[in-house]
């Protein structure tokens, strides 16, 4: 993969850790997302797993930039030793998709599907049994711009970068297109929320597809996209308390 994309990913991870009020929790989150053990990361950092555990549990003072850099480098190196699947998945997603992506962020600690739906004034349409499942982040997508500007490769990474994620589609008319797209890709997001239609306007096929694919499907009833954005940002901020 392009070195520039990998460097951008490393900067984003390091920046999130350094700027967080709970850097250890963010470190633990990214290690979990990369599916690595403390022992694997600690070995590459040339420290003991207990030292890394102390940092991840905020038992030591905030790590300096040098420590964070070594931690992120260890994540990347460990993943590349396994074939680089996680690095490719996250780095490619952070390409410039700004034309269609309105907002995106990661939660410092996982929130439940129910909490995310509540943050956007949501009504569950399918997947009641998934409400207690964890969500690690969200992406808000302008569905009209996505259809016009993104190719199949872009959609692959929107849907497949992390199944423990919420995708929120705005400017939706009936909700069928997001669910049809989700059905086409092998890795499914845990939660899809649509914003735009009234409850009675939601396509029945979209609900049936969500049930078939075991995706929680919800409708945001907030009046504006800005309120959706603010609701999710408030949920993220509440995780710092």
Coordinates of C-alpha atoms in Angstrom, one line a residue:
X1 CA 0.0 0.0 0.0
X2 CA 1.1 3.6 -0.4
X3 CA 3.5 4.8 2.3
X4 CA 1.6 8.1 2.5
X5 CA -1.7 6.4 3.4
X6 CA 0.0 4.4 6.1
X7 CA 1.7 7.5 7.5
X8 CA -1.7 9.3 7.6
X9 CA -3.2 6.5 9.5
X10 CA -0.4 6.5 12.0
X11 CA -0.8 10.3 12.5
X12 CA -4.5 9.9 13.1
X13 CA -4.1 7.1 15.7
X14 CA -1.3 9.0 17.5
X15 CA -3.3 12.2 17.4
X16 CA -6.4 10.6 18.9
X17 CA -4.3 9.1 21.7
X18 CA -2.4 12.3 22.5
X19 CA -5.5 14.5 22.5
X20 CA -7.6 12.2 24.5
X21 CA -8.4 12.8 28.2
X22 CA -8.0 9.1 28.6
X23 CA -5.1 8.1 26.3
X24 CA -4.9 4.6 27.8
X25 CA -8.4 3.8 26.9
X26 CA -7.8 4.9 23.3
X27 CA -4.6 2.8 23.1
X28 CA -6.6 -0.2 24.3
X29 CA -9.3 0.5 21.8
X30 CA -6.9 0.6 18.8
X31 CA -5.0 -2.5 20.0
X32 CA -8.4 -4.3 20.1
X33 CA -9.4 -3.0 16.7
X34 CA -6.1 -4.4 15.3
X35 CA -6.8 -7.7 17.1
X36 CA -3.5 -7.7 18.9
X37 CA -2.6 -8.9 22.4
X38 CA -0.7 -6.8 24.9
X39 CA 2.1 -9.3 24.7
X40 CA 2.4 -8.9 21.0
X41 CA 2.6 -5.1 21.1
X42 CA 4.8 -5.0 24.2
X43 CA 7.3 -7.3 22.6
X44 CA 7.7 -5.0 19.6
X45 CA 8.0 -2.0 21.9
X46 CA 10.6 -3.8 23.9
X47 CA 8.7 -3.3 27.2
X48 CA 6.9 -5.7 29.5
X49 CA 3.2 -6.4 29.0
X50 CA 2.6 -5.1 32.5
X51 CA 4.0 -1.7 31.6
X52 CA 1.7 -1.5 28.6
X53 CA -1.2 -2.7 30.8
X54 CA -0.5 0.1 33.2
X55 CA -0.7 2.7 30.4
X56 CA -3.8 1.2 28.9
X57 CA -5.6 1.3 32.3
X58 CA -4.4 4.9 33.0
X59 CA -2.4 3.7 36.0
X60 CA 0.6 5.7 34.8
X61 CA 0.8 9.4 33.8
X62 CA -0.1 10.2 30.2
X63 CA 2.4 8.7 27.8
X64 CA 4.7 11.1 26.0
X65 CA 4.8 11.5 22.3
X66 CA 7.8 9.2 22.0
X67 CA 5.9 6.4 23.7
X68 CA 2.8 6.9 21.6
X69 CA 4.9 6.8 18.4
X70 CA 6.5 3.5 19.4
X71 CA 3.0 2.1 20.3
X72 CA 1.5 3.1 17.0
X73 CA 4.6 1.8 15.1
X74 CA 4.2 -1.5 17.0
X75 CA 0.6 -1.8 16.0
X76 CA 1.5 -1.3 12.3
X77 CA 4.5 -3.6 12.5
X78 CA 2.6 -6.4 14.2
X79 CA -0.2 -6.2 11.7
X80 CA 2.1 -6.2 8.7
X81 CA 3.8 -9.4 10.1
X82 CA 0.3 -10.9 9.8
X83 CA -0.2 -9.7 6.2
X84 CA -1.2 -6.1 6.9
X85 CA -5.0 -6.6 6.7
X86 CA -5.9 -4.1 9.4
X87 CA -3.5 -1.5 8.1
X88 CA -4.9 -1.7 4.6
X89 CA -8.5 -1.6 5.9
X90 CA -8.1 1.5 8.0
X91 CA -5.5 3.4 5.9
X92 CA -7.5 3.1 2.7
X93 CA -10.6 4.3 4.4
X94 CA -8.9 7.4 5.5
X95 CA -8.4 8.4 1.8
X96 CA -10.2 11.5 0.8
X97 CA -13.9 10.6 0.9
X98 CA -14.8 14.0 2.2
X99 CA -17.2 14.7 -0.7
X100 CA -19.7 12.1 0.6
X101 CA -18.6 11.7 4.3
X102 CA -20.1 14.4 6.4
X103 CA -18.6 13.3 9.7
X104 CA -16.8 10.3 11.3
X105 CA -15.3 9.5 14.6
X106 CA -14.3 6.8 16.9
X107 CA -15.6 6.2 20.4
X108 CA -12.9 6.1 23.1
X109 CA -14.8 3.2 24.7
X110 CA -17.5 1.1 23.0
X111 CA -21.1 2.3 23.1
X112 CA -24.0 0.1 22.6
X113 CA -26.2 0.0 19.5
X114 CA -29.1 1.3 21.7
X115 CA -27.0 4.3 22.9
X116 CA -26.1 5.3 19.4
X117 CA -29.7 5.0 18.2
X118 CA -30.9 7.0 21.2
X119 CA -28.3 9.8 20.4
X120 CA -29.9 10.4 17.1
X121 CA -33.5 10.2 18.3
X122 CA -33.8 6.9 16.5
X123 CA -36.6 4.4 16.1
X124 CA -35.6 0.7 15.7
X125 CA -36.9 -0.8 12.4
X126 CA -35.1 -4.2 12.6
X127 CA -32.6 -5.9 14.8
X128 CA -34.1 -5.5 18.2
X129 CA -31.9 -8.4 19.5
X130 CA -28.7 -6.4 18.6
X131 CA -29.3 -3.4 20.9
X132 CA -26.7 -4.4 23.5
X133 CA -23.9 -5.1 20.9
X134 CA -20.9 -2.7 21.0
X135 CA -20.2 0.1 18.5
X136 CA -16.7 1.6 18.2
X137 CA -17.4 4.5 15.9
X138 CA -19.6 6.0 13.3
X139 CA -19.6 7.5 9.8
X140 CA -22.3 9.9 8.6
X141 CA -22.7 9.7 4.8
X142 CA -24.6 12.0 2.4
X143 CA -26.4 9.3 0.4
X144 CA -27.0 11.4 -2.7
X145 CA -23.4 12.5 -3.0
X146 CA -22.2 8.9 -2.2
X147 CA -24.3 7.6 -5.1
X148 CA -23.0 10.3 -7.5
X149 CA -19.3 10.5 -6.5
X150 CA -18.2 7.2 -5.0
X151 CA -17.3 4.1 -6.9
X152 CA -17.7 0.5 -5.8
X153 CA -14.2 0.4 -4.3
X154 CA -15.1 3.4 -2.0
X155 CA -18.3 1.7 -0.9
X156 CA -16.4 -1.5 -0.1
X157 CA -14.3 0.4 2.5
X158 CA -17.3 2.4 3.8
X159 CA -19.0 -0.9 4.6
X160 CA -16.1 -3.1 5.3
X161 CA -13.6 -1.1 7.4
X162 CA -15.0 -2.3 10.7
X163 CA -18.2 -4.3 11.3
X164 CA -18.5 -2.9 14.8
X165 CA -19.5 0.5 13.4
X166 CA -22.6 2.6 12.7
X167 CA -23.3 4.0 9.3
X168 CA -25.7 6.9 9.2
X169 CA -27.1 7.8 5.8
X170 CA -28.7 11.3 5.3
X171 CA -30.8 12.6 2.5
X172 CA -32.6 9.3 2.3
X173 CA -35.9 8.9 0.5
X174 CA -37.0 5.4 1.4
X175 CA -34.0 3.6 2.8
X176 CA -33.7 0.8 0.2
X177 CA -30.4 1.8 -1.4
X178 CA -28.3 1.6 1.8
X179 CA -29.6 -1.8 2.7
X180 CA -29.2 -3.1 -0.9
X181 CA -25.6 -1.9 -0.8
X182 CA -25.0 -3.6 2.6
X183 CA -26.3 -6.8 1.2
X184 CA -23.8 -6.7 -1.7
X185 CA -20.7 -6.6 0.6
X186 CA -19.4 -9.5 2.6
X187 CA -18.6 -7.5 5.7
X188 CA -21.7 -5.8 7.2
X189 CA -21.9 -2.8 9.5
X190 CA -23.5 -3.6 12.8
X191 CA -25.9 -0.7 12.6
X192 CA -27.4 1.4 9.8
X193 CA -29.4 4.5 10.5
X194 CA -31.2 6.5 7.9
X195 CA -32.3 10.1 8.1
X196 CA -34.8 11.8 5.9
X197 CA -38.0 9.8 5.4
X198 CA -41.0 9.5 7.8
X199 CA -41.7 6.1 9.3
X200 CA -44.4 5.3 6.9
X201 CA -42.2 6.1 3.9
X202 CA -39.5 3.6 4.8
X203 CA -39.4 0.8 2.2
X204 CA -40.5 -2.5 3.6
X205 CA -37.9 -4.3 1.5
X206 CA -35.2 -2.3 3.4
X207 CA -36.5 -3.6 6.7
X208 CA -36.7 -7.2 5.3
X209 CA -33.1 -7.0 4.1
X210 CA -31.9 -5.7 7.4
X211 CA -33.6 -8.7 9.1
X212 CA -32.1 -11.1 6.6
X213 CA -28.6 -9.7 7.0
X214 CA -28.9 -9.4 10.8
X215 CA -28.1 -5.7 10.8
X216 CA -29.7 -3.4 13.2
X217 CA -31.7 -0.8 11.2
X218 CA -33.1 2.4 12.6
X219 CA -34.7 5.7 11.5
X220 CA -33.5 9.0 13.0
X221 CA -36.4 11.3 13.8
X222 CA -34.3 14.4 14.5
X223 CA -35.3 17.3 12.3
X224 CA -31.9 18.2 10.8
X225 CA -28.6 16.6 9.9
X226 CA -26.8 19.0 12.2
X227 CA -28.8 17.6 15.1
X228 CA -27.7 14.1 14.1
X229 CA -24.1 15.2 14.1
X230 CA -24.4 17.0 17.4
X231 CA -26.1 14.0 19.0
X232 CA -23.3 11.6 18.0
X233 CA -20.6 14.1 19.0
X234 CA -22.3 14.5 22.4
X235 CA -22.4 10.7 22.8
X236 CA -18.7 10.5 22.0
X237 CA -17.9 13.3 24.5
X238 CA -19.9 11.6 27.2
X239 CA -17.5 8.7 27.0
X240 CA -14.8 10.8 28.5
X241 CA -16.6 11.5 31.7

